[in-house]
Tab-separated table of C-alpha atoms in Angstrom:
chain	number	residue	atom	x	y	z
H	18	MET	CA	21.063	-16.054	0.789
H	19	VAL	CA	23.364	-13.068	0.241
H	20	ASN	CA	26.607	-12.418	2.511
H	21	PRO	CA	26.307	-9.076	4.461
H	22	LYS	CA	29.735	-8.536	3.510
H	23	LEU	CA	28.908	-8.114	-0.133
H	24	SER	CA	28.116	-4.499	-1.564
H	25	HIS	CA	25.929	-5.799	-4.391
H	26	HIS	CA	23.353	-8.925	-4.913
H	27	PRO	CA	25.832	-11.309	-6.826
H	28	THR	CA	24.935	-13.498	-10.144
H	29	ILE	CA	26.748	-16.568	-9.831
H	30	CYS	CA	27.439	-18.435	-13.041
H	31	TYR	CA	29.508	-21.393	-13.184
H	32	ARG	CA	31.796	-22.416	-16.148
H	33	PRO	CA	35.164	-24.970	-16.477
H	34	ILE	CA	38.693	-23.146	-14.970
H	35	GLN	CA	40.242	-22.200	-17.790
H	36	PRO	CA	44.160	-21.452	-18.305
H	37	SER	CA	43.691	-17.480	-17.698
H	38	ASP	CA	42.582	-18.480	-13.987
H	39	LEU	CA	45.922	-19.292	-13.336
H	40	GLU	CA	46.905	-16.340	-10.857
H	41	VAL	CA	43.625	-16.254	-8.775
H	42	LEU	CA	43.240	-20.084	-8.361
H	43	GLU	CA	46.905	-20.100	-6.886
H	44	ARG	CA	46.278	-16.954	-4.474
H	45	ILE	CA	42.581	-18.428	-3.406
H	46	HIS	CA	44.001	-21.731	-2.476
H	47	GLY	CA	46.848	-19.931	-0.614
H	48	ASP	CA	44.234	-17.832	1.252
H	49	LEU	CA	41.858	-20.771	2.286
H	50	PHE	CA	44.505	-23.967	2.602
H	51	PRO	CA	47.111	-24.297	5.229
H	52	ILE	CA	48.501	-26.795	2.380
H	53	ARG	CA	50.701	-25.885	-0.188
H	54	TYR	CA	50.236	-26.974	-3.854
H	55	GLU	CA	52.954	-27.453	-6.027
H	56	SER	CA	52.777	-25.457	-9.174
H	57	GLU	CA	52.176	-28.677	-11.209
H	58	PHE	CA	48.900	-29.203	-9.656
H	59	PHE	CA	47.617	-25.821	-10.665
H	60	GLN	CA	49.041	-26.232	-14.163
H	61	ASN	CA	47.025	-29.350	-14.165
H	62	VAL	CA	43.488	-27.974	-13.012
H	63	VAL	CA	44.008	-24.981	-15.492
H	64	ASN	CA	44.824	-27.206	-18.453
H	65	GLY	CA	42.570	-30.183	-17.642
H	66	ARG	CA	45.095	-32.547	-17.196
H	67	GLU	CA	43.515	-35.731	-15.896
H	68	ILE	CA	41.852	-33.154	-13.785
H	69	VAL	CA	38.199	-31.669	-14.109
H	70	SER	CA	37.071	-28.450	-12.300
H	71	TRP	CA	34.636	-25.974	-12.196
H	72	ALA	CA	34.700	-22.192	-10.988
H	73	ALA	CA	32.197	-19.927	-9.533
H	74	VAL	CA	32.255	-16.325	-11.231
H	75	ASP	CA	30.026	-13.471	-10.131
H	76	ARG	CA	28.690	-11.700	-13.169
H	77	SER	CA	27.273	-8.811	-11.380
H	78	ARG	CA	31.104	-7.868	-9.735
H	79	PRO	CA	32.343	-4.074	-10.273
H	80	ASN	CA	35.271	-3.425	-11.944
H	81	GLY	CA	35.634	-5.717	-14.519
H	82	GLN	CA	35.793	-8.565	-12.700
H	83	THR	CA	32.674	-10.214	-14.082
H	84	ASP	CA	34.748	-13.473	-15.190
H	85	GLU	CA	37.140	-13.656	-12.065
H	86	LEU	CA	37.175	-16.718	-9.833
H	87	ILE	CA	35.190	-16.543	-6.519
H	88	GLY	CA	34.797	-20.023	-6.059
H	89	PHE	CA	36.246	-23.323	-7.356
H	90	ILE	CA	35.699	-27.096	-7.260
H	91	THR	CA	38.617	-29.689	-8.810
H	92	ALA	CA	38.433	-33.462	-8.814
H	93	ARG	CA	39.492	-36.510	-10.735
H	94	ILE	CA	38.761	-40.161	-11.963
H	95	VAL	CA	40.404	-43.057	-9.858
H	96	LEU	CA	39.970	-46.849	-10.658
H	97	ALA	CA	37.975	-48.385	-7.465
H	98	LYS	CA	40.077	-51.417	-7.329
H	99	GLU	CA	43.303	-48.970	-6.925
H	100	SER	CA	41.733	-46.607	-4.391
H	101	GLU	CA	41.648	-46.441	-0.627
H	102	ILE	CA	38.130	-47.064	-0.445
H	103	THR	CA	37.765	-50.555	-2.144
H	104	ASP	CA	36.738	-52.145	1.140
H	105	LEU	CA	34.223	-49.738	1.368
H	106	LEU	CA	32.225	-50.397	-2.058
H	107	ARG	CA	30.401	-53.197	-2.807
H	108	TYR	CA	30.506	-53.824	-6.436
H	109	ASP	CA	31.806	-56.533	-9.164
H	110	SER	CA	35.498	-56.792	-8.541
H	111	SER	CA	35.623	-58.463	-11.806
H	112	LYS	CA	34.690	-55.398	-13.836
H	113	SER	CA	38.057	-53.416	-13.773
H	114	ASP	CA	36.480	-50.892	-15.403
H	115	GLN	CA	34.606	-49.628	-12.483
H	116	THR	CA	35.616	-45.942	-10.928
H	117	LEU	CA	35.044	-43.274	-8.434
H	118	VAL	CA	35.448	-39.567	-8.470
H	119	TYR	CA	37.470	-38.133	-5.794
H	120	ILE	CA	37.283	-34.505	-4.894
H	121	LEU	CA	40.532	-32.769	-4.478
H	122	THR	CA	39.645	-29.051	-3.598
H	123	VAL	CA	36.675	-27.247	-3.335
H	124	GLY	CA	36.882	-23.502	-1.732
H	125	VAL	CA	34.615	-20.123	-1.636
H	126	GLU	CA	35.898	-16.753	-1.082
H	127	GLU	CA	34.904	-15.462	2.263
H	128	ALA	CA	32.639	-12.818	1.112
H	129	TYR	CA	30.688	-15.208	-0.755
H	130	ARG	CA	30.352	-17.918	1.700
H	131	ASN	CA	26.748	-18.773	2.907
H	132	CYS	CA	25.083	-18.030	-0.631
H	133	GLY	CA	24.960	-21.584	-1.759
H	134	ILE	CA	28.236	-21.592	-3.865
H	135	ALA	CA	29.907	-24.569	-2.320
H	136	SER	CA	26.994	-26.912	-2.434
H	137	ALA	CA	26.269	-25.955	-6.179
H	138	LEU	CA	30.153	-26.702	-6.938
H	139	ILE	CA	29.673	-30.314	-5.375
H	140	ARG	CA	26.330	-31.057	-7.076
H	141	LYS	CA	28.187	-29.891	-10.552
H	142	VAL	CA	30.493	-33.062	-9.523
H	143	ILE	CA	28.238	-35.340	-8.740
H	144	LYS	CA	26.275	-34.737	-11.526
H	145	TYR	CA	29.212	-35.509	-13.381
H	146	ALA	CA	29.919	-38.522	-11.344
H	147	LEU	CA	26.347	-39.697	-12.420
H	148	SER	CA	27.243	-39.338	-16.067
H	149	ILE	CA	29.848	-41.959	-15.873
H	150	PRO	CA	28.073	-45.394	-16.094
H	151	THR	CA	31.062	-47.010	-14.305
H	152	CYS	CA	31.115	-44.862	-11.595
H	153	ARG	CA	30.256	-46.053	-8.207
H	154	ALA	CA	30.658	-43.049	-6.066
H	155	VAL	CA	32.284	-39.839	-4.919
H	156	TYR	CA	34.531	-39.527	-2.036
H	157	LEU	CA	36.993	-36.622	-0.339
H	158	HIS	CA	39.014	-36.078	3.101
H	159	VAL	CA	37.899	-33.156	5.138
H	160	ILE	CA	40.474	-32.361	8.011
H	161	SER	CA	38.533	-33.347	11.370
H	162	TYR	CA	38.374	-29.625	12.840
H	163	ASN	CA	36.690	-27.984	9.797
H	164	ASP	CA	33.012	-28.525	11.330
H	165	PRO	CA	31.468	-26.079	8.283
H	166	ALA	CA	32.315	-28.427	5.838
H	167	ILE	CA	31.606	-31.466	7.626
H	168	HIS	CA	28.108	-29.871	8.410
H	169	LEU	CA	27.620	-29.460	4.699
H	170	TYR	CA	28.841	-32.962	3.562
H	171	LYS	CA	26.343	-34.273	5.641
H	172	LYS	CA	23.656	-32.012	4.838
H	173	MET	CA	24.231	-33.216	1.287
H	174	SER	CA	23.916	-37.023	2.281
H	175	PHE	CA	27.965	-37.573	1.836
H	176	LYS	CA	28.408	-40.726	4.551
H	177	CYS	CA	31.178	-40.136	7.244
H	178	VAL	CA	32.686	-43.962	6.976
H	179	ARG	CA	36.163	-43.838	8.429
H	180	ARG	CA	38.450	-41.373	10.397
H	181	LEU	CA	42.067	-41.547	9.770
H	182	GLN	CA	44.410	-41.064	12.451
H	183	GLY	CA	47.077	-38.259	11.461
H	184	PHE	CA	46.263	-38.192	7.853
H	185	TYR	CA	47.555	-34.537	7.491
H	186	LEU	CA	50.801	-33.085	8.379
H	187	ILE	CA	50.404	-29.185	8.805
H	188	ASN	CA	53.276	-27.056	9.922
H	189	GLY	CA	55.169	-30.467	11.955
H	190	GLN	CA	51.699	-31.138	13.528
H	191	HIS	CA	49.600	-34.228	12.704
H	192	TYR	CA	45.828	-33.619	12.187
H	193	ASP	CA	43.128	-36.288	11.597
H	194	SER	CA	40.950	-36.554	8.317
H	195	TYR	CA	37.425	-37.634	7.921
H	196	LEU	CA	36.701	-39.721	4.945
H	197	PHE	CA	33.227	-38.919	3.208
H	198	VAL	CA	31.388	-40.794	0.439
H	199	TYR	CA	28.266	-40.550	-1.985
H	200	TYR	CA	27.448	-43.641	-4.005
H	201	VAL	CA	26.253	-42.954	-7.057
H	202	ASN	CA	24.805	-45.509	-9.998
H	203	GLY	CA	23.804	-48.343	-7.997
H	204	GLY	CA	27.339	-48.190	-6.004
H	205	CYS	CA	26.997	-48.970	-1.938
H	206	SER	CA	28.775	-49.721	1.056
H	207	PRO	CA	29.185	-53.583	1.549
H	208	CYS	CA	27.094	-54.866	4.419
H	209	SER	CA	28.771	-54.690	8.061
H	210	PRO	CA	28.771	-57.829	10.182
H	211	LEU	CA	25.956	-56.865	12.326
H	212	GLU	CA	24.025	-56.122	9.059
H	213	LEU	CA	24.455	-59.398	7.930
H	214	VAL	CA	23.264	-60.933	11.165
H	215	THR	CA	20.302	-58.307	11.454
H	216	ALA	CA	19.462	-59.684	7.851
H	217	MET	CA	19.885	-63.290	8.729
H	218	VAL	CA	17.708	-62.749	11.748
H	219	SER	CA	14.945	-61.055	9.455
H	220	SER	CA	14.843	-63.911	7.153
H	221	MET	CA	14.512	-66.474	9.704
H	222	LYS	CA	11.515	-64.790	11.125
H	223	SER	CA	9.708	-64.547	7.340
H	224	LEU	CA	10.570	-68.009	7.034
H	225	LEU	CA	8.986	-69.358	10.777
H	226	LYS	CA	5.892	-66.887	10.177
H	227	THR	CA	5.126	-68.654	6.422
H	228	VAL	CA	5.637	-72.120	7.963
H	229	THR	CA	3.717	-71.375	11.183
H	230	THR	CA	0.878	-70.043	8.551
H	231	LYS	CA	0.883	-72.996	6.375
H	232	LEU	CA	0.378	-75.146	9.121
H	233	ILE	CA	-2.543	-73.400	10.764
H	234	LYS	CA	-4.078	-73.525	7.106
H	235	ASN	CA	-3.636	-77.142	7.055
H	236	GLU	CA	-4.876	-78.068	10.657
H	237	ASP	CA	-8.254	-75.779	9.541
H	238	ARG	CA	-8.658	-77.863	6.229
H	239	LYS	CA	-8.643	-81.174	8.641
H	240	VAL	CA	-11.318	-80.160	11.189
H	241	PRO	CA	-15.013	-80.232	9.757
H	242	LYS	CA	-17.658	-77.679	11.285
H	243	TRP	CA	-21.057	-79.439	12.256
H	244	PRO	CA	-23.242	-76.404	12.319
H	245	LYS	CA	-27.150	-76.897	12.825
H	246	CYS	CA	-29.711	-76.588	10.184
H	247	LYS	CA	-32.271	-74.223	11.149
H	248	GLU	CA	-34.790	-75.381	8.845
H	249	THR	CA	-34.713	-79.102	9.624
H	250	ASN	CA	-32.937	-79.009	13.104
H	251	SER	CA	-30.437	-81.694	11.422
H	252	LEU	CA	-26.762	-81.323	11.461
H	253	ILE	CA	-24.948	-81.092	8.019
H	254	LEU	CA	-21.436	-81.187	6.924
H	255	ALA	CA	-20.278	-77.564	5.854
H	256	THR	CA	-16.857	-76.291	4.799
H	257	GLN	CA	-15.438	-73.247	6.014
H	258	ASN	CA	-13.416	-71.187	3.174
H	259	ARG	CA	-10.797	-69.246	5.334
H	260	ARG	CA	-8.195	-66.788	3.633
H	261	ILE	CA	-5.293	-66.997	4.972
H	262	SER	CA	-2.348	-64.574	3.765
H	263	THR	CA	1.262	-65.900	3.847
H	264	ALA	CA	4.055	-63.751	4.892
H	265	GLU	CA	6.322	-62.298	1.868
H	266	CYS	CA	9.954	-62.372	2.859
H	267	SER	CA	11.277	-59.079	2.203
H	268	ALA	CA	14.985	-58.167	0.632
H	269	TYR	CA	17.687	-56.942	2.609
H	270	GLU	CA	19.566	-53.679	0.972
H	271	CYS	CA	22.518	-52.360	2.584
H	272	VAL	CA	22.454	-48.554	2.634
């Protein structure tokens, strides 16, 4: 889908953010976000200091701007045991190398919105997280009034797991934040109390069904059938074979 605000059909390409992007990166952040980021943050992004990033550029952009940023995403790796979502993960806590990828910022210039660029950038981060065997999830915060972003993350199968009261302080006013998580490499949320009860009930039902089936099978074996022989008009002892299927207990998986 092409934004009608564009005067040409864009050719979008993606690459790592580099030092030459510093000025444009700072400008776009200033235009898009109500939060002001320190100069150190931008220096770390463009120089790859503990931050991974991708840039979106329009190769068909006129006036020599074919390599200028029109979108971006930044993220960093954090240890799972040191993150704020430790209680939202089910993993082996004895393994100290378990990690997460935290999305710091993502944005697209207004003229290039609704072209699928933000989705493509987020998929870059998910693919990156999948390439790290120890990574268990990608997570991020989004301000509670940013409906387009909330819709996008839900569409991309992120799970909204928590609402944080007063997380953001902007111009002296507090705003809530939603915490979104995308589980990767076998990572998943721990079972809630309701899920545990549901699992126990399901297991008990399966067990009861299995026991009942075995009892019926045993009773059928004890009672002989005495059908009448058509040729001799006498009674003969016959054993009736019946095939009775037993119920199988299904494993419960938390999603």
